[in-house]
mmCIF file of C-alpha atoms and ligand atoms in Angstrom:
data_model
loop_
_atom_site.group_PDB
_atom_site.id
_atom_site.type_symbol
_atom_site.label_atom_id
_atom_site.label_comp_id
_atom_site.label_asym_id
_atom_site.label_seq_id
_atom_site.Cartn_x
_atom_site.Cartn_y
_atom_site.Cartn_z
ATOM 1 C CA MET A 210 10.805 82.860 96.889
ATOM 2 C CA LYS A 211 12.724 83.586 100.052
ATOM 3 C CA VAL A 212 12.228 81.130 102.886
ATOM 4 C CA ALA A 213 13.706 81.756 106.309
ATOM 5 C CA CYS A 214 14.560 78.981 108.715
ATOM 6 C CA PRO A 215 12.447 79.641 111.860
ATOM 7 C CA HIS A 216 15.302 78.340 114.044
ATOM 8 C CA CYS A 217 18.541 79.934 112.817
ATOM 9 C CA HIS A 218 16.883 82.513 110.478
ATOM 10 C CA LYS A 219 19.127 81.686 107.557
ATOM 11 C CA VAL A 220 17.318 82.688 104.380
ATOM 12 C CA TYR A 221 17.128 80.427 101.317
ATOM 13 C CA ASP A 222 16.007 81.257 97.818
ATOM 14 C CA ILE A 223 13.785 78.452 96.591
ATOM 15 C CA ALA A 224 12.497 78.364 93.002
ATOM 16 C CA GLU A 225 8.744 79.048 93.128
ATOM 17 C CA GLU A 226 8.063 76.454 90.390
ATOM 18 C CA ARG A 227 9.393 73.804 92.768
ATOM 19 C CA LEU A 228 6.928 74.825 95.448
ATOM 20 C CA GLN A 229 3.977 75.181 93.135
ATOM 21 C CA GLN A 230 4.491 71.656 91.835
ATOM 22 C CA GLN A 231 3.845 70.389 95.355
ATOM 23 C CA CYS A 232 0.328 70.287 96.769
ATOM 24 C CA ILE A 233 1.235 68.522 99.975
ATOM 25 C CA PRO A 234 3.088 70.076 102.929
ATOM 26 C CA ILE A 235 6.837 70.142 102.526
ATOM 27 C CA VAL A 236 9.161 69.668 105.469
ATOM 28 C CA PHE A 237 12.889 69.825 104.964
ATOM 29 C CA PRO A 238 15.867 70.212 107.262
ATOM 30 C CA CYS A 239 17.645 73.557 107.285
ATOM 31 C CA PRO A 240 21.077 72.928 105.730
ATOM 32 C CA ALA A 241 22.644 75.253 108.313
ATOM 33 C CA CYS A 242 21.100 74.211 111.646
ATOM 34 C CA LYS A 243 19.205 71.014 110.702
ATOM 35 C CA GLY A 244 15.998 72.430 112.237
ATOM 36 C CA LYS A 245 12.692 71.733 110.452
ATOM 37 C CA ILE A 246 11.468 74.179 107.814
ATOM 38 C CA GLU A 247 7.795 73.637 106.987
ATOM 39 C CA LEU A 248 5.993 74.874 103.888
ATOM 40 C CA ASP A 249 2.538 73.787 102.876
ATOM 41 C CA GLY A 250 3.263 73.464 99.196
ATOM 42 C CA HIS A 251 1.669 76.752 98.163
ATOM 43 C CA VAL A 252 3.958 79.703 97.759
ATOM 44 C CA SER A 253 1.899 81.968 99.953
ATOM 45 C CA ALA A 254 0.946 79.579 102.733
ATOM 46 C CA LYS A 255 3.556 79.346 105.497
ATOM 47 C CA ALA A 256 6.247 81.600 104.124
ATOM 48 C CA PRO A 257 7.166 84.229 106.715
ATOM 49 C CA GLU A 258 5.698 87.148 104.773
ATOM 50 C CA ALA A 259 2.368 85.379 104.421
ATOM 51 C CA ALA A 260 1.707 84.974 108.147
ATOM 52 C CA GLY A 261 0.079 88.360 108.467
ATOM 53 C CA ASP A 262 3.388 90.031 109.180
ATOM 54 C CA GLN A 263 4.924 93.093 107.639
ATOM 55 C CA PRO A 264 6.576 92.489 104.313
ATOM 56 C CA SER A 265 10.304 92.350 104.682
ATOM 57 C CA THR A 266 12.528 93.604 101.925
ATOM 58 C CA THR A 267 15.372 91.440 103.226
ATOM 59 C CA GLY A 268 13.325 88.245 103.349
ATOM 60 C CA LEU A 269 14.103 87.984 107.055
ATOM 61 C CA PRO A 270 11.128 87.059 109.221
ATOM 62 C CA SER A 271 9.330 89.610 111.391
ATOM 63 C CA GLY A 272 6.194 89.951 113.525
ATOM 64 C CA GLU A 273 4.549 86.900 115.064
ATOM 65 C CA VAL A 274 6.661 84.424 113.076
ATOM 66 C CA LEU A 275 9.885 85.934 114.375
ATOM 67 C CA LYS A 276 8.541 86.372 117.902
ATOM 68 C CA LYS A 277 7.397 82.752 118.107
ATOM 69 C CA SER A 278 10.763 81.561 116.865
ATOM 70 C CA ILE A 279 12.613 83.764 119.387
ATOM 71 C CA LEU A 280 10.454 82.577 122.272
ATOM 72 C CA LYS A 281 10.956 78.972 121.196
ATOM 73 C CA ASN A 282 14.709 79.470 121.335
ATOM 74 C CA LEU A 283 14.739 81.121 124.764
ATOM 75 C CA GLN A 284 16.229 77.977 126.265
ATOM 76 C CA GLU A 285 19.546 79.050 124.742
ATOM 77 C CA LEU A 286 19.593 81.949 127.171
ATOM 78 C CA PRO A 287 21.832 81.319 130.182
ATOM 79 C CA PRO A 288 19.621 80.449 133.141
ATOM 80 C CA MET A 289 19.426 82.680 136.187
ATOM 81 C CA PRO A 290 21.818 80.923 138.583
ATOM 82 C CA GLN A 291 19.940 78.446 140.775
ATOM 83 C CA VAL A 292 21.369 80.100 143.839
ATOM 84 C CA ALA A 293 19.208 83.176 143.088
ATOM 85 C CA GLN A 294 16.016 81.128 143.124
ATOM 86 C CA LYS A 295 16.970 79.347 146.329
ATOM 87 C CA ALA A 296 17.783 82.691 147.945
ATOM 88 C CA ARG A 297 14.418 84.124 146.849
ATOM 89 C CA GLN A 298 12.592 81.233 148.507
ATOM 90 C CA LEU A 299 14.691 81.610 151.616
ATOM 91 C CA THR A 300 14.236 85.358 152.018
ATOM 92 C CA SER A 301 10.460 85.042 151.622
ATOM 93 C CA ASP A 302 10.539 82.898 154.784
ATOM 94 C CA GLU A 303 10.494 85.195 157.802
ATOM 95 C CA LYS A 304 12.301 82.648 159.940
ATOM 96 C CA SER A 305 15.377 82.623 157.685
ATOM 97 C CA SER A 306 18.590 84.139 158.959
ATOM 98 C CA PHE A 307 21.588 85.818 157.328
ATOM 99 C CA THR A 308 23.700 82.716 158.012
ATOM 100 C CA ASP A 309 21.163 80.591 156.044
ATOM 101 C CA LEU A 310 21.551 82.969 153.105
ATOM 102 C CA ALA A 311 25.347 82.852 153.393
ATOM 103 C CA LYS A 312 25.221 79.042 153.240
ATOM 104 C CA ILE A 313 23.179 79.159 150.025
ATOM 105 C CA ILE A 314 25.567 81.653 148.411
ATOM 106 C CA GLU A 315 28.540 79.470 149.317
ATOM 107 C CA THR A 316 27.084 76.604 147.236
ATOM 108 C CA ASP A 317 28.009 78.498 144.043
ATOM 109 C CA GLN A 318 31.683 79.377 144.129
ATOM 110 C CA ALA A 319 31.650 81.718 141.119
ATOM 111 C CA ILE A 320 28.740 83.731 142.522
ATOM 112 C CA ALA A 321 30.244 83.650 146.048
ATOM 113 C CA ALA A 322 33.488 85.140 144.677
ATOM 114 C CA ARG A 323 31.542 87.985 143.025
ATOM 115 C CA VAL A 324 29.523 88.628 146.187
ATOM 116 C CA LEU A 325 32.739 88.810 148.185
ATOM 117 C CA LYS A 326 34.277 91.248 145.699
ATOM 118 C CA LEU A 327 31.175 93.447 145.848
ATOM 119 C CA SER A 328 31.158 93.270 149.669
ATOM 120 C CA ASN A 329 34.558 94.925 149.549
ATOM 121 C CA SER A 330 33.525 97.648 147.080
ATOM 122 C CA PRO A 331 33.703 101.286 148.192
ATOM 123 C CA TYR A 332 29.913 101.628 147.851
ATOM 124 C CA TYR A 333 29.084 98.892 150.304
ATOM 125 C CA GLY A 334 31.577 100.500 152.592
ATOM 126 C CA VAL A 335 33.841 97.766 153.897
ATOM 127 C CA ALA A 336 36.757 97.804 151.427
ATOM 128 C CA GLY A 337 39.347 95.107 152.088
ATOM 129 C CA PHE A 338 37.622 94.111 155.264
ATOM 130 C CA VAL A 339 35.215 91.294 154.410
ATOM 131 C CA THR A 340 37.017 87.969 154.195
ATOM 132 C CA SER A 341 34.243 85.399 153.684
ATOM 133 C CA ILE A 342 30.562 85.145 152.820
ATOM 134 C CA GLN A 343 29.768 84.269 156.436
ATOM 135 C CA HIS A 344 31.684 87.375 157.495
ATOM 136 C CA ALA A 345 29.791 89.468 154.907
ATOM 137 C CA SER A 346 26.475 88.174 156.231
ATOM 138 C CA VAL A 347 27.355 89.373 159.733
ATOM 139 C CA VAL A 348 28.762 92.738 158.656
ATOM 140 C CA LEU A 349 26.178 93.589 155.976
ATOM 141 C CA GLY A 350 23.013 91.837 157.151
ATOM 142 C CA ILE A 351 20.516 89.780 155.136
ATOM 143 C CA LYS A 352 19.059 92.663 153.089
ATOM 144 C CA THR A 353 22.354 93.942 151.707
ATOM 145 C CA LEU A 354 23.715 90.448 151.232
ATOM 146 C CA ASN A 355 20.643 89.599 149.179
ATOM 147 C CA GLU A 356 21.156 92.746 147.091
ATOM 148 C CA LEU A 357 24.765 91.752 146.434
ATOM 149 C CA LEU A 358 23.608 88.304 145.394
ATOM 150 C CA THR A 359 21.165 89.884 142.894
ATOM 151 C CA LEU A 360 24.026 92.014 141.532
ATOM 152 C CA ALA A 361 26.409 89.052 141.318
ATOM 153 C CA CYS A 362 23.870 86.923 139.419
ATOM 154 C CA ALA A 363 22.901 89.712 137.010
ATOM 155 C CA SER A 364 26.478 90.811 136.254
ATOM 156 C CA SER A 365 27.312 87.505 134.587
ATOM 157 C CA LEU A 366 24.271 87.849 132.327
ATOM 158 C CA LEU A 367 24.385 91.540 131.453
ATOM 159 C CA GLY A 368 28.108 92.084 130.916
ATOM 160 C CA SER A 369 28.410 91.023 127.280
ATOM 161 C CA GLN A 370 28.842 93.108 124.150
ATOM 162 C CA LEU A 371 25.577 93.702 122.227
ATOM 163 C CA LYS A 372 26.554 94.885 118.773
ATOM 164 C CA GLY A 373 22.936 95.237 117.587
ATOM 165 C CA TYR A 374 22.471 98.002 120.173
ATOM 166 C CA GLY A 375 25.938 99.522 119.751
ATOM 167 C CA LEU A 376 26.853 98.431 123.271
ATOM 168 C CA ASP A 377 30.402 97.387 124.154
ATOM 169 C CA SER A 378 30.988 94.789 126.839
ATOM 170 C CA GLY A 379 30.105 96.282 130.190
ATOM 171 C CA ASP A 380 27.875 99.026 128.742
ATOM 172 C CA LEU A 381 24.549 97.307 129.421
ATOM 173 C CA TRP A 382 25.817 96.382 132.865
ATOM 174 C CA LYS A 383 26.603 100.035 133.680
ATOM 175 C CA HIS A 384 23.256 101.204 132.297
ATOM 176 C CA SER A 385 21.481 98.527 134.351
ATOM 177 C CA LEU A 386 23.318 99.553 137.524
ATOM 178 C CA ALA A 387 22.410 103.204 136.923
ATOM 179 C CA ALA A 388 18.739 102.291 136.387
ATOM 180 C CA ALA A 389 18.719 100.061 139.492
ATOM 181 C CA ALA A 390 20.238 102.780 141.704
ATOM 182 C CA CYS A 391 17.837 105.415 140.349
ATOM 183 C CA ALA A 392 14.825 103.115 140.703
ATOM 184 C CA ARG A 393 15.676 102.448 144.330
ATOM 185 C CA SER A 394 16.034 106.171 145.113
ATOM 186 C CA LEU A 395 12.736 106.970 143.370
ATOM 187 C CA ALA A 396 10.977 104.177 145.277
ATOM 188 C CA LYS A 397 12.360 105.404 148.597
ATOM 189 C CA LYS A 398 10.749 108.747 147.865
ATOM 190 C CA LYS A 399 7.397 107.469 146.556
ATOM 191 C CA ASN A 400 6.883 104.177 148.397
ATOM 192 C CA PRO A 401 9.841 102.863 150.457
ATOM 193 C CA GLY A 402 8.295 99.382 150.600
ATOM 194 C CA LEU A 403 9.015 99.060 146.878
ATOM 195 C CA ALA A 404 12.730 99.910 147.114
ATOM 196 C CA ASP A 405 14.073 96.340 146.806
ATOM 197 C CA ASP A 406 11.712 95.405 143.959
ATOM 198 C CA ALA A 407 12.556 98.661 142.187
ATOM 199 C CA PHE A 408 16.277 97.900 142.453
ATOM 200 C CA SER A 409 15.849 94.359 141.047
ATOM 201 C CA ALA A 410 13.477 95.409 138.245
ATOM 202 C CA GLY A 411 15.758 98.334 137.333
ATOM 203 C CA LEU A 412 18.701 95.973 137.160
ATOM 204 C CA ILE A 413 17.185 93.555 134.647
ATOM 205 C CA HIS A 414 14.714 95.817 132.791
ATOM 206 C CA ASP A 415 16.633 95.555 129.505
ATOM 207 C CA CYS A 416 17.336 91.817 129.565
ATOM 208 C CA GLY A 417 15.282 91.494 126.354
ATOM 209 C CA LYS A 418 18.205 93.170 124.564
ATOM 210 C CA LEU A 419 20.327 90.101 125.248
ATOM 211 C CA ILE A 420 17.948 88.168 123.022
ATOM 212 C CA LEU A 421 17.212 90.760 120.340
ATOM 213 C CA ALA A 422 20.754 92.057 119.708
ATOM 214 C CA PRO A 423 21.717 89.414 117.080
ATOM 215 C CA TYR A 424 18.394 89.862 115.230
ATOM 216 C CA ILE A 425 18.939 93.621 115.101
ATOM 217 C CA GLU A 426 22.504 93.173 113.921
ATOM 218 C CA GLU A 427 21.197 90.961 111.121
ATOM 219 C CA ARG A 428 18.800 93.771 110.072
ATOM 220 C CA LYS A 429 21.272 96.615 110.552
ATOM 221 C CA THR A 430 20.599 98.218 107.160
ATOM 222 C CA GLN A 431 16.854 98.322 107.868
ATOM 223 C CA PHE A 432 17.454 99.909 111.268
ATOM 224 C CA ASP A 433 19.881 102.454 109.799
ATOM 225 C CA ASP A 434 17.380 103.354 107.066
ATOM 226 C CA PHE A 435 14.515 103.688 109.526
ATOM 227 C CA MET A 436 16.480 106.053 111.735
ATOM 228 C CA LYS A 437 18.446 107.988 109.128
ATOM 229 C CA ASP A 438 16.447 111.243 109.348
ATOM 230 C CA GLY A 439 16.983 111.374 113.127
ATOM 231 C CA GLN A 440 13.227 111.610 113.784
ATOM 232 C CA GLN A 441 12.602 108.082 115.006
ATOM 233 C CA SER A 442 13.584 106.337 118.216
ATOM 234 C CA PHE A 443 15.342 102.975 118.284
ATOM 235 C CA LEU A 444 12.356 101.568 120.119
ATOM 236 C CA ALA A 445 10.069 102.626 117.246
ATOM 237 C CA ALA A 446 12.492 100.901 114.868
ATOM 238 C CA GLU A 447 12.263 97.675 116.875
ATOM 239 C CA LYS A 448 8.469 97.782 116.724
ATOM 240 C CA SER A 449 8.347 98.636 113.046
ATOM 241 C CA ILE A 450 11.035 96.255 111.783
ATOM 242 C CA LEU A 451 10.720 93.327 114.172
ATOM 243 C CA GLY A 452 7.049 93.782 115.042
ATOM 244 C CA PHE A 453 7.718 93.924 118.809
ATOM 245 C CA ASP A 454 10.230 95.488 121.182
ATOM 246 C CA HIS A 455 12.816 94.367 123.743
ATOM 247 C CA ALA A 456 10.461 95.077 126.678
ATOM 248 C CA GLN A 457 8.010 92.431 125.429
ATOM 249 C CA ILE A 458 10.808 89.904 125.033
ATOM 250 C CA ALA A 459 12.176 90.866 128.473
ATOM 251 C CA ALA A 460 8.866 89.803 130.032
ATOM 252 C CA ALA A 461 9.230 86.340 128.465
ATOM 253 C CA VAL A 462 12.849 86.097 129.661
ATOM 254 C CA CYS A 463 11.815 87.063 133.192
ATOM 255 C CA GLU A 464 9.118 84.403 133.207
ATOM 256 C CA LYS A 465 11.756 81.859 132.292
ATOM 257 C CA TRP A 466 13.894 83.144 135.151
ATOM 258 C CA GLN A 467 10.863 82.842 137.484
ATOM 259 C CA ILE A 468 10.986 86.495 138.449
ATOM 260 C CA PRO A 469 7.949 87.603 140.520
ATOM 261 C CA LYS A 470 4.969 88.730 138.414
ATOM 262 C CA LYS A 471 4.869 92.352 139.647
ATOM 263 C CA LEU A 472 8.476 92.850 138.533
ATOM 264 C CA ILE A 473 7.712 91.260 135.159
ATOM 265 C CA LEU A 474 4.844 93.701 134.573
ATOM 266 C CA ALA A 475 6.968 96.719 135.447
ATOM 267 C CA ILE A 476 9.705 95.481 133.098
ATOM 268 C CA GLN A 477 7.250 94.742 130.301
ATOM 269 C CA TYR A 478 5.892 98.304 130.534
ATOM 270 C CA HIS A 479 9.153 100.128 131.208
ATOM 271 C CA HIS A 480 8.802 102.099 127.970
ATOM 272 C CA LYS A 481 5.068 102.672 128.338
ATOM 273 C CA PRO A 482 4.204 102.866 132.038
ATOM 274 C CA SER A 483 0.851 104.496 131.302
ATOM 275 C CA GLY A 484 -0.181 101.156 129.768
ATOM 276 C CA LEU A 485 -0.652 100.055 133.380
ATOM 277 C CA GLN A 486 -2.802 102.482 135.293
ATOM 278 C CA TYR A 487 -1.007 103.919 138.294
ATOM 279 C CA ASN A 488 1.424 101.050 138.558
ATOM 280 C CA GLU A 489 4.064 102.587 140.802
ATOM 281 C CA LEU A 490 6.797 100.105 139.956
ATOM 282 C CA ALA A 491 6.343 100.531 136.182
ATOM 283 C CA HIS A 492 6.499 104.346 136.510
ATOM 284 C CA ILE A 493 9.588 104.069 138.704
ATOM 285 C CA VAL A 494 11.447 101.680 136.374
ATOM 286 C CA HIS A 495 10.548 103.785 133.310
ATOM 287 C CA THR A 496 11.771 106.990 134.924
ATOM 288 C CA ALA A 497 14.925 105.363 136.285
ATOM 289 C CA ASP A 498 15.702 103.970 132.820
ATOM 290 C CA ALA A 499 15.210 107.394 131.210
ATOM 291 C CA ILE A 500 17.427 109.092 133.804
ATOM 292 C CA ALA A 501 20.101 106.413 133.317
ATOM 293 C CA LEU A 502 19.990 107.036 129.554
ATOM 294 C CA MET A 503 20.139 110.814 130.073
ATOM 295 C CA SER A 504 23.207 110.416 132.251
ATOM 296 C CA GLY A 505 24.957 108.873 129.222
ATOM 297 C CA ILE A 506 26.461 105.928 131.085
ATOM 298 C CA GLY A 507 26.598 102.718 129.072
ATOM 299 C CA THR A 508 24.251 104.216 126.527
ATOM 300 C CA GLY A 509 24.015 102.632 123.085
ATOM 301 C CA VAL A 510 22.135 103.599 119.937
ATOM 302 C CA ASP A 511 18.771 103.476 121.697
ATOM 303 C CA GLY A 512 19.738 106.228 124.124
ATOM 304 C CA MET A 513 19.034 108.812 121.467
ATOM 305 C CA MET A 514 15.574 110.370 121.173
ATOM 306 C CA TYR A 515 14.436 109.001 124.507
ATOM 307 C CA GLN A 516 12.397 111.038 126.954
ATOM 308 C CA ILE A 517 10.742 110.644 130.325
ATOM 309 C CA ASP A 518 6.997 110.147 130.069
ATOM 310 C CA LYS A 519 5.377 113.394 131.304
ATOM 311 C CA LYS A 520 2.719 111.522 133.259
ATOM 312 C CA ALA A 521 5.427 109.491 135.022
ATOM 313 C CA MET A 522 7.154 112.732 136.030
ATOM 314 C CA GLU A 523 3.897 114.094 137.446
ATOM 315 C CA PHE A 524 3.106 110.799 139.140
ATOM 316 C CA LEU A 525 6.510 110.745 140.843
ATOM 317 C CA GLU A 526 6.445 114.530 141.460
ATOM 318 C CA LEU A 527 9.828 114.823 139.848
ATOM 319 C CA SER A 528 11.583 118.180 139.441
ATOM 320 C CA THR A 529 14.520 118.901 137.147
ATOM 321 C CA ASP A 530 16.720 119.430 140.237
ATOM 322 C CA MET A 531 15.812 115.984 141.437
ATOM 323 C CA ILE A 532 16.659 114.472 138.065
ATOM 324 C CA SER A 533 20.129 116.062 138.232
ATOM 325 C CA MET A 534 20.577 114.731 141.748
ATOM 326 C CA LEU A 535 19.542 111.217 140.690
ATOM 327 C CA MET A 536 21.944 111.325 137.740
ATOM 328 C CA ALA A 537 24.812 112.248 140.060
ATOM 329 C CA GLU A 538 23.820 109.523 142.523
ATOM 330 C CA ALA A 539 23.701 106.884 139.781
ATOM 331 C CA THR A 540 27.128 107.896 138.479
ATOM 332 C CA GLU A 541 28.585 107.644 141.975
ATOM 333 C CA TYR A 542 26.935 104.265 142.566
ATOM 334 C CA ILE A 543 28.480 102.835 139.384
ATOM 335 C CA GLU A 544 31.941 104.192 140.167
ATOM 336 C CA LYS A 545 31.871 102.794 143.661
ATOM 337 C CA THR A 546 30.436 99.407 142.693
ATOM 338 C CA ILE A 547 32.314 98.666 139.490
ATOM 339 C CA THR A 548 35.689 99.588 140.893
ATOM 340 C CA ALA A 549 35.333 96.711 143.345
HETATM 341 FE FE1 FE2 B 736 14.526 99.398 127.567
HETATM 342 FE FE1 FE2 B 737 17.173 100.702 129.623
#
């Protein structure tokens, strides 16, 4: 029988006679990663396929077994830089000033360098002018400086290549920027008080892909087969083959990053905003994501077959002219931010 290591997912073929001879639980170290593999001595007991999950022709785990193993390994994910958490605490305090925020940013030199670069980008309007974080805080103010800090922290996490999704390095980053810019514009129209949350949620809505990409790559043939007639979306393939999708994993990642709950909910439902009744942020992030995908920037294999939820369009009173305008805005935002 095939037995998959719940830690590194390497699959081993173990003779069934060997397992049936044992009536007591068997625990053995995975030869590849040394993690524990547990079997209860009966062929059907704790093998991945027997946990109520979908049968897998490849022997790779899926469903709850895979999800549990992924969530257990979330600690391997790079943490959200500490400076982001400190800044969040600071900006929730009304008495804080832009110089306090600048001091926090300066404690992380790598992030400070990115913030400075972004401060001089054409979009933020002061190219070649800002010389230090303190200077940026005076010129840009606390709100924009905080936005640049969010961008600087996210760029280090979202810039990598994700082969499972057909994304080259920088593609997810561009898509995330487009979604963030669109989400902010949509929020300004529907509920301006949500603009900052919409920007942040739009920026990290697909962070679950960082986790799922290697698992999808490992199951590439299954994904290709599932989608070969062109009738199925990549999201449907995730649900069918893995048993869950990247939005569910994103929610777990965001919890680890201590992102505020309302952003987590919007991210979790970004492909199904109607799952949350009249949740403005979820509708905004969903629509912004769809518009970003339609604009074709940083779009991977999952950009195909994706549509805006009709109810979200009605909820946001969105016309086709407005969609075109948002697409143009997002493209301009990326050009002017990335060329920093
Ligand atoms: Fe997504
Ligand atoms: Fe997306």
